[in-house]
């Protein structure tokens, strides 16, 4: 299958050097990701389009490649096409007829042509000629140039014809790595997950920092979200996941800080810790999921006080976004359901929290705290590459077994997101497959027959290893990872 890639429109309006740089970044990113699927997938092209081609007659690979293209930043439109040497007008119409004869029966249509090069005919001539042939030979109900039920697309590029079979939207944005890296404060909830996604979509290599307020359960839930975001939108670049043990800092705040100011002080402590770790990574920008007035610490006066805790730039992609809009984006990118299941750890609950904090008062409250507690949390931060987060869950041996060939009688649990299960269903002849998304596995696994052996499955094996390790650490020895 051949896919023609159209770039995000903002890429095409850049200066020539910048446009070339962005397209090279996108081409590189696609090659890195697609090589993991099949080394024979090719990515070529420059300036106007990229062409991605898979080996023939491999429907599963084609669907996997299309899924990658749909979620790679920098791509506006993906078009599966048939490519051939340019015939005459009758030949063009004959090629289009092969692909659209059955689809147009009883429906309205319009023909759209894009053309580059010197030809005896115009784009309008091509559209009219193909349209006339389709009307005579398909049983179409008519031509509708304003609101057609089906749009027939063809492209003529010099001496080549592309017949477009389908038009699939991409997520737009800029290629990851084309902008500077950032460190995103992620809690696993709706806001921080969406804020991280928006940065990734804009081409920012997004590392994750997590302030652990709720122990291992909290950490596992947040690692799920970060790993999912990285695998789906940013796996062309390796990024870090930093976990900072913040319960001692919270305890210090609870004991020494006035109740009404605890929320602002906690955010400032997080900013200071993130500042220190970001500088050690040579990252100069922090990202948060804060939105104006969503909670007391997010009023403009309080955000200003929080910003003064660091000299680094703080990006807030959601700053004027409504909560429902944030949830809608979470649903669109696939994080809604498991963000809803991330345990809530507010850290501190103030009585009558201030909405107009004053710097003098906040600094007074902070002087009452033991600065060494914050420094100890920074020193104890655990830094991992995101694709290795499963390997340092705790000090005990919780590495699950991995099977390329399933043990006799083992049941497979497909833990992928429901969208992925629907698009790329797992078919194993003579094997039972249970579909339990990873964000429900923790609550549903205990309800299964514990005399049975289970093998967790996901596309790349990372999420399945994470959850198999978690279940093994919880005392379940009947679980492993299926890596066909």
mmCIF file of N, CA and C in Angstrom, residues 1-2 79-84 95 99 160-165:
data_model
loop_
_atom_site.group_PDB
_atom_site.id
_atom_site.type_symbol
_atom_site.label_atom_id
_atom_site.label_comp_id
_atom_site.label_asym_id
_atom_site.label_seq_id
_atom_site.Cartn_x
_atom_site.Cartn_y
_atom_site.Cartn_z
ATOM 1 N N UNK A 1 0.844 -1.183 0.000
ATOM 2 C CA UNK A 1 0.000 0.000 0.000
ATOM 3 C C UNK A 1 0.886 1.242 0.000
ATOM 4 N N UNK A 2 0.476 2.231 -0.810
ATOM 5 C CA UNK A 2 1.193 3.498 -0.868
ATOM 6 C C UNK A 2 0.339 4.579 -0.222
ATOM 7 N N UNK A 79 -3.348 9.922 2.557
ATOM 8 C CA UNK A 79 -4.163 9.451 1.434
ATOM 9 C C UNK A 79 -3.623 8.124 0.908
ATOM 10 N N UNK A 80 -4.307 7.021 1.174
ATOM 11 C CA UNK A 80 -3.958 5.774 0.488
ATOM 12 C C UNK A 80 -4.245 5.939 -1.004
ATOM 13 N N UNK A 81 -3.267 5.613 -1.849
ATOM 14 C CA UNK A 81 -3.407 5.901 -3.278
ATOM 15 C C UNK A 81 -2.952 4.721 -4.125
ATOM 16 N N UNK A 82 -3.377 4.781 -5.380
ATOM 17 C CA UNK A 82 -2.767 3.970 -6.439
ATOM 18 C C UNK A 82 -1.928 4.926 -7.284
ATOM 19 N N UNK A 83 -0.681 4.574 -7.522
ATOM 20 C CA UNK A 83 0.248 5.426 -8.267
ATOM 21 C C UNK A 83 0.606 4.740 -9.566
ATOM 22 N N UNK A 84 0.628 5.521 -10.656
ATOM 23 C CA UNK A 84 0.911 4.933 -11.965
ATOM 24 C C UNK A 84 1.422 6.016 -12.911
ATOM 25 N N UNK A 95 -8.947 4.355 -14.792
ATOM 26 C CA UNK A 95 -8.323 3.995 -13.521
ATOM 27 C C UNK A 95 -9.210 4.395 -12.339
ATOM 28 N N UNK A 99 -11.769 1.997 -9.097
ATOM 29 C CA UNK A 99 -11.790 2.149 -7.647
ATOM 30 C C UNK A 99 -13.111 2.703 -7.110
ATOM 31 N N UNK A 160 2.956 11.621 -13.417
ATOM 32 C CA UNK A 160 2.456 10.568 -12.534
ATOM 33 C C UNK A 160 1.019 10.859 -12.133
ATOM 34 N N UNK A 161 0.212 9.802 -12.073
ATOM 35 C CA UNK A 161 -1.172 9.914 -11.625
ATOM 36 C C UNK A 161 -1.327 9.198 -10.286
ATOM 37 N N UNK A 162 -1.998 9.874 -9.358
ATOM 38 C CA UNK A 162 -2.357 9.274 -8.074
ATOM 39 C C UNK A 162 -3.881 9.236 -7.989
ATOM 40 N N UNK A 163 -4.431 8.045 -7.819
ATOM 41 C CA UNK A 163 -5.865 7.905 -7.569
ATOM 42 C C UNK A 163 -6.032 7.707 -6.068
ATOM 43 N N UNK A 164 -6.718 8.658 -5.443
ATOM 44 C CA UNK A 164 -6.847 8.649 -3.991
ATOM 45 C C UNK A 164 -8.016 7.751 -3.597
ATOM 46 N N UNK A 165 -7.736 6.736 -2.781
ATOM 47 C CA UNK A 165 -8.783 5.819 -2.347
ATOM 48 C C UNK A 165 -9.570 6.354 -1.155
#
